Amino acid sequence: MTEFLSSDYWSKRYSDESTGWDLGQISPPVKAYVDSLQDHSLTILIPGCGYGHEGLYLFNKGFKDVHLLDFSMEPM
């Protein structure tokens, strides 16, 4: 279980292209939630951001206080 907390584990997943969870875009449920937010001054943290699809979408919608966090530098 602790291997999931290792940047090496996640870097290997990205380098092996074992990223079946990645849709290549923001997921529809998260998009629907973001689209419902009215206060663009919110501070938002996206843990496990991967390729940052959600962060980019938020930024393009006018949110400026968005923070992305991941264990691996590979997807950045």
CSV table of N, CA, C and O in Angstrom, one decimal, residues 8-76:
chain,number,residue,atom,x,y,z
A,8,ASP,N,8.3,7.5,-7.4
A,8,ASP,CA,8.9,6.5,-8.4
A,8,ASP,C,7.7,5.6,-9.0
A,8,ASP,O,7.7,5.3,-10.2
A,9,TYR,N,6.8,5.2,-8.1
A,9,TYR,CA,5.7,4.4,-8.5
A,9,TYR,C,4.9,5.1,-9.6
A,9,TYR,O,4.6,4.6,-10.6
A,10,TRP,N,4.5,6.3,-9.3
A,10,TRP,CA,3.7,7.1,-10.2
A,10,TRP,C,4.4,7.5,-11.5
A,10,TRP,O,3.9,7.5,-12.6
A,11,SER,N,5.7,7.8,-11.3
A,11,SER,CA,6.5,8.2,-12.5
A,11,SER,C,6.5,7.0,-13.5
A,11,SER,O,6.5,7.1,-14.7
A,12,LYS,N,6.7,5.8,-12.9
A,12,LYS,CA,6.7,4.6,-13.7
A,12,LYS,C,5.4,4.4,-14.4
A,12,LYS,O,5.3,4.0,-15.6
A,13,ARG,N,4.3,4.6,-13.7
A,13,ARG,CA,3.0,4.5,-14.3
A,13,ARG,C,2.8,5.4,-15.5
A,13,ARG,O,2.3,5.0,-16.6
A,14,TYR,N,3.3,6.6,-15.4
A,14,TYR,CA,3.3,7.6,-16.5
A,14,TYR,C,4.2,7.2,-17.7
A,14,TYR,O,3.8,7.2,-18.8
A,15,SER,N,5.4,6.8,-17.3
A,15,SER,CA,6.4,6.4,-18.4
A,15,SER,C,6.0,5.1,-19.1
A,15,SER,O,6.2,5.0,-20.3
A,16,ASP,N,5.3,4.2,-18.4
A,16,ASP,CA,4.7,3.0,-19.0
A,16,ASP,C,3.4,3.2,-19.7
A,16,ASP,O,2.8,2.3,-20.3
A,17,GLU,N,2.9,4.4,-19.7
A,17,GLU,CA,1.6,4.8,-20.2
A,17,GLU,C,0.5,3.9,-19.6
A,17,GLU,O,-0.5,3.5,-20.3
A,18,SER,N,0.6,3.6,-18.3
A,18,SER,CA,-0.4,2.9,-17.5
A,18,SER,C,-1.3,3.9,-16.8
A,18,SER,O,-1.4,3.9,-15.6
A,19,THR,N,-1.9,4.7,-17.6
A,19,THR,CA,-2.8,5.8,-17.0
A,19,THR,C,-4.2,5.6,-17.5
A,19,THR,O,-4.8,6.6,-18.0
A,20,GLY,N,-4.8,4.5,-17.2
A,20,GLY,CA,-6.2,4.2,-17.7
A,20,GLY,C,-7.2,5.1,-17.1
A,20,GLY,O,-8.3,5.2,-17.6
A,21,TRP,N,-6.9,5.8,-16.0
A,21,TRP,CA,-7.8,6.7,-15.4
A,21,TRP,C,-7.9,8.0,-16.1
A,21,TRP,O,-8.8,8.8,-15.9
A,22,ASP,N,-6.9,8.3,-16.9
A,22,ASP,CA,-6.8,9.6,-17.6
A,22,ASP,C,-7.7,9.7,-18.8
A,22,ASP,O,-7.6,8.9,-19.7
A,23,LEU,N,-8.7,10.6,-18.8
A,23,LEU,CA,-9.6,10.7,-19.9
A,23,LEU,C,-9.1,11.6,-21.0
A,23,LEU,O,-9.8,11.7,-22.1
A,24,GLY,N,-8.0,12.3,-20.8
A,24,GLY,CA,-7.5,13.3,-21.8
A,24,GLY,C,-8.2,14.6,-21.7
A,24,GLY,O,-8.0,15.5,-22.5
A,25,GLN,N,-9.1,14.8,-20.7
A,25,GLN,CA,-9.9,16.0,-20.5
A,25,GLN,C,-10.5,15.9,-19.1
A,25,GLN,O,-10.4,14.9,-18.5
A,26,ILE,N,-11.0,17.0,-18.7
A,26,ILE,CA,-11.7,17.1,-17.4
A,26,ILE,C,-12.9,16.1,-17.5
A,26,ILE,O,-13.6,15.9,-18.5
A,27,SER,N,-13.1,15.4,-16.4
A,27,SER,CA,-14.2,14.4,-16.3
A,27,SER,C,-15.5,15.1,-16.3
A,27,SER,O,-15.7,16.2,-15.7
A,28,PRO,N,-16.6,14.5,-16.9
A,28,PRO,CA,-17.9,15.2,-17.0
A,28,PRO,C,-18.5,15.6,-15.6
A,28,PRO,O,-19.0,16.7,-15.5
A,29,PRO,N,-18.4,14.7,-14.6
A,29,PRO,CA,-18.9,15.1,-13.3
A,29,PRO,C,-18.2,16.3,-12.7
A,29,PRO,O,-18.8,17.2,-12.1
A,30,VAL,N,-16.9,16.4,-12.8
A,30,VAL,CA,-16.1,17.5,-12.3
A,30,VAL,C,-16.4,18.7,-13.1
A,30,VAL,O,-16.5,19.8,-12.5
A,31,LYS,N,-16.5,18.6,-14.4
A,31,LYS,CA,-16.8,19.7,-15.2
A,31,LYS,C,-18.2,20.3,-14.8
A,31,LYS,O,-18.3,21.6,-14.7
A,32,ALA,N,-19.2,19.5,-14.6
A,32,ALA,CA,-20.5,19.9,-14.2
A,32,ALA,C,-20.4,20.7,-12.9
A,32,ALA,O,-21.1,21.7,-12.7
A,33,TYR,N,-19.6,20.2,-12.0
A,33,TYR,CA,-19.5,20.8,-10.7
A,33,TYR,C,-18.8,22.2,-10.8
A,33,TYR,O,-19.3,23.2,-10.3
A,34,VAL,N,-17.7,22.2,-11.6
A,34,VAL,CA,-17.0,23.5,-11.8
A,34,VAL,C,-17.9,24.5,-12.5
A,34,VAL,O,-17.9,25.7,-12.1
A,35,ASP,N,-18.7,24.1,-13.5
A,35,ASP,CA,-19.6,25.0,-14.2
A,35,ASP,C,-20.7,25.5,-13.3
A,35,ASP,O,-21.2,26.6,-13.6
A,36,SER,N,-20.9,24.9,-12.2
A,36,SER,CA,-21.9,25.4,-11.2
A,36,SER,C,-21.4,26.4,-10.2
A,36,SER,O,-22.2,27.1,-9.5
A,37,LEU,N,-20.1,26.5,-10.1
A,37,LEU,CA,-19.4,27.4,-9.2
A,37,LEU,C,-19.5,28.9,-9.7
A,37,LEU,O,-19.2,29.2,-10.8
A,38,GLN,N,-20.0,29.7,-8.8
A,38,GLN,CA,-20.2,31.2,-9.1
A,38,GLN,C,-19.0,32.0,-8.7
A,38,GLN,O,-18.7,33.0,-9.3
A,39,ASP,N,-18.4,31.6,-7.5
A,39,ASP,CA,-17.3,32.4,-6.9
A,39,ASP,C,-16.0,32.0,-7.5
A,39,ASP,O,-15.4,31.0,-7.0
A,40,HIS,N,-15.5,32.8,-8.4
A,40,HIS,CA,-14.2,32.5,-9.0
A,40,HIS,C,-13.0,32.9,-8.1
A,40,HIS,O,-11.8,32.7,-8.6
A,41,SER,N,-13.2,33.4,-6.9
A,41,SER,CA,-12.1,33.8,-6.0
A,41,SER,C,-11.8,32.6,-5.1
A,41,SER,O,-10.9,32.8,-4.2
A,42,LEU,N,-12.5,31.5,-5.2
A,42,LEU,CA,-12.2,30.4,-4.4
A,42,LEU,C,-10.8,29.9,-4.5
A,42,LEU,O,-10.2,30.0,-5.6
A,43,THR,N,-10.2,29.4,-3.4
A,43,THR,CA,-8.9,28.7,-3.5
A,43,THR,C,-9.2,27.2,-3.7
A,43,THR,O,-10.0,26.6,-2.9
A,44,ILE,N,-8.6,26.6,-4.7
A,44,ILE,CA,-8.9,25.2,-5.1
A,44,ILE,C,-7.6,24.5,-5.1
A,44,ILE,O,-6.6,24.9,-5.8
A,45,LEU,N,-7.6,23.3,-4.5
A,45,LEU,CA,-6.4,22.4,-4.5
A,45,LEU,C,-6.9,21.1,-5.2
A,45,LEU,O,-7.9,20.6,-5.0
A,46,ILE,N,-6.1,20.7,-6.2
A,46,ILE,CA,-6.3,19.5,-6.9
A,46,ILE,C,-5.2,18.5,-6.6
A,46,ILE,O,-4.2,18.5,-7.2
A,47,PRO,N,-5.4,17.6,-5.6
A,47,PRO,CA,-4.4,16.6,-5.3
A,47,PRO,C,-4.5,15.5,-6.3
A,47,PRO,O,-5.6,15.1,-6.8
A,48,GLY,N,-3.3,14.9,-6.7
A,48,GLY,CA,-3.3,13.9,-7.7
A,48,GLY,C,-3.7,14.4,-9.1
A,48,GLY,O,-4.5,13.8,-9.8
A,49,CYS,N,-3.2,15.6,-9.4
A,49,CYS,CA,-3.7,16.3,-10.6
A,49,CYS,C,-3.3,15.6,-11.9
A,49,CYS,O,-3.9,16.0,-13.0
A,50,GLY,N,-2.3,14.8,-11.9
A,50,GLY,CA,-1.9,14.1,-13.2
A,50,GLY,C,-1.5,15.2,-14.3
A,50,GLY,O,-0.7,16.0,-14.0
A,51,TYR,N,-2.2,15.1,-15.4
A,51,TYR,CA,-1.9,16.0,-16.5
A,51,TYR,C,-2.5,17.3,-16.3
A,51,TYR,O,-2.3,18.2,-17.2
A,52,GLY,N,-3.3,17.5,-15.3
A,52,GLY,CA,-3.8,18.9,-15.0
A,52,GLY,C,-5.0,19.3,-15.8
A,52,GLY,O,-5.2,20.5,-15.9
A,53,HIS,N,-5.8,18.4,-16.3
A,53,HIS,CA,-6.9,18.8,-17.1
A,53,HIS,C,-7.9,19.7,-16.3
A,53,HIS,O,-8.4,20.7,-16.9
A,54,GLU,N,-8.1,19.3,-15.1
A,54,GLU,CA,-9.1,20.1,-14.3
A,54,GLU,C,-8.5,21.5,-14.0
A,54,GLU,O,-9.2,22.5,-14.0
A,55,GLY,N,-7.2,21.5,-13.7
A,55,GLY,CA,-6.6,22.8,-13.4
A,55,GLY,C,-6.7,23.8,-14.6
A,55,GLY,O,-7.0,25.0,-14.4
A,56,LEU,N,-6.4,23.3,-15.8
A,56,LEU,CA,-6.4,24.1,-17.0
A,56,LEU,C,-7.9,24.5,-17.2
A,56,LEU,O,-8.1,25.7,-17.6
A,57,TYR,N,-8.8,23.7,-17.0
A,57,TYR,CA,-10.2,24.0,-17.2
A,57,TYR,C,-10.6,25.1,-16.3
A,57,TYR,O,-11.3,26.1,-16.7
A,58,LEU,N,-10.3,25.0,-15.0
A,58,LEU,CA,-10.6,26.0,-14.0
A,58,LEU,C,-9.9,27.3,-14.4
A,58,LEU,O,-10.6,28.4,-14.3
A,59,PHE,N,-8.7,27.3,-14.8
A,59,PHE,CA,-8.0,28.6,-15.1
A,59,PHE,C,-8.7,29.2,-16.3
A,59,PHE,O,-8.9,30.4,-16.3
A,60,ASN,N,-9.1,28.4,-17.3
A,60,ASN,CA,-9.7,29.0,-18.5
A,60,ASN,C,-11.1,29.5,-18.2
A,60,ASN,O,-11.7,30.3,-18.9
A,61,LYS,N,-11.7,29.0,-17.1
A,61,LYS,CA,-13.0,29.5,-16.6
A,61,LYS,C,-12.9,30.8,-15.8
A,61,LYS,O,-13.9,31.3,-15.4
A,62,GLY,N,-11.7,31.2,-15.5
A,62,GLY,CA,-11.5,32.4,-14.7
A,62,GLY,C,-11.0,32.2,-13.3
A,62,GLY,O,-10.9,33.2,-12.5
A,63,PHE,N,-10.8,31.0,-12.8
A,63,PHE,CA,-10.3,30.8,-11.5
A,63,PHE,C,-8.8,31.0,-11.5
A,63,PHE,O,-8.1,30.4,-12.3
A,64,LYS,N,-8.3,31.8,-10.6
A,64,LYS,CA,-6.9,32.1,-10.6
A,64,LYS,C,-6.1,31.5,-9.4
A,64,LYS,O,-4.9,31.5,-9.4
A,65,ASP,N,-6.8,31.1,-8.3
A,65,ASP,CA,-6.2,30.6,-7.1
A,65,ASP,C,-6.3,29.1,-7.1
A,65,ASP,O,-7.0,28.5,-6.2
A,66,VAL,N,-5.7,28.4,-8.1
A,66,VAL,CA,-5.8,27.0,-8.3
A,66,VAL,C,-4.4,26.4,-8.1
A,66,VAL,O,-3.5,26.8,-8.7
A,67,HIS,N,-4.4,25.3,-7.3
A,67,HIS,CA,-3.1,24.7,-6.9
A,67,HIS,C,-3.2,23.2,-7.3
A,67,HIS,O,-4.1,22.5,-7.0
A,68,LEU,N,-2.1,22.8,-8.0
A,68,LEU,CA,-2.1,21.4,-8.5
A,68,LEU,C,-1.0,20.6,-7.7
A,68,LEU,O,0.1,21.2,-7.4
A,69,LEU,N,-1.3,19.4,-7.3
A,69,LEU,CA,-0.3,18.6,-6.5
A,69,LEU,C,-0.3,17.2,-7.1
A,69,LEU,O,-1.4,16.6,-7.3
A,70,ASP,N,0.9,16.7,-7.3
A,70,ASP,CA,1.0,15.3,-7.7
A,70,ASP,C,2.3,14.7,-7.1
A,70,ASP,O,3.2,15.5,-6.8
A,71,PHE,N,2.4,13.4,-7.0
A,71,PHE,CA,3.5,12.7,-6.5
A,71,PHE,C,4.6,12.6,-7.5
A,71,PHE,O,5.8,12.4,-7.2
A,72,SER,N,4.3,12.8,-8.8
A,72,SER,CA,5.2,12.5,-9.9
A,72,SER,C,5.4,13.8,-10.7
A,72,SER,O,4.4,14.5,-11.0
A,73,MET,N,6.6,14.1,-11.2
A,73,MET,CA,6.8,15.2,-12.2
A,73,MET,C,6.5,14.8,-13.6
A,73,MET,O,6.4,15.6,-14.5
A,74,GLU,N,6.4,13.5,-13.9
A,74,GLU,CA,6.3,13.0,-15.3
A,74,GLU,C,5.1,13.6,-16.1
A,74,GLU,O,5.4,14.0,-17.2
A,75,PRO,N,3.9,13.8,-15.6
A,75,PRO,CA,2.9,14.3,-16.4
A,75,PRO,C,3.0,15.8,-16.7
A,75,PRO,O,2.4,16.3,-17.6
A,76,MET,N,3.8,16.5,-15.9
A,76,MET,CA,3.9,18.0,-16.0
A,76,MET,C,4.5,18.4,-17.3
A,76,MET,O,5.3,18.1,-17.9
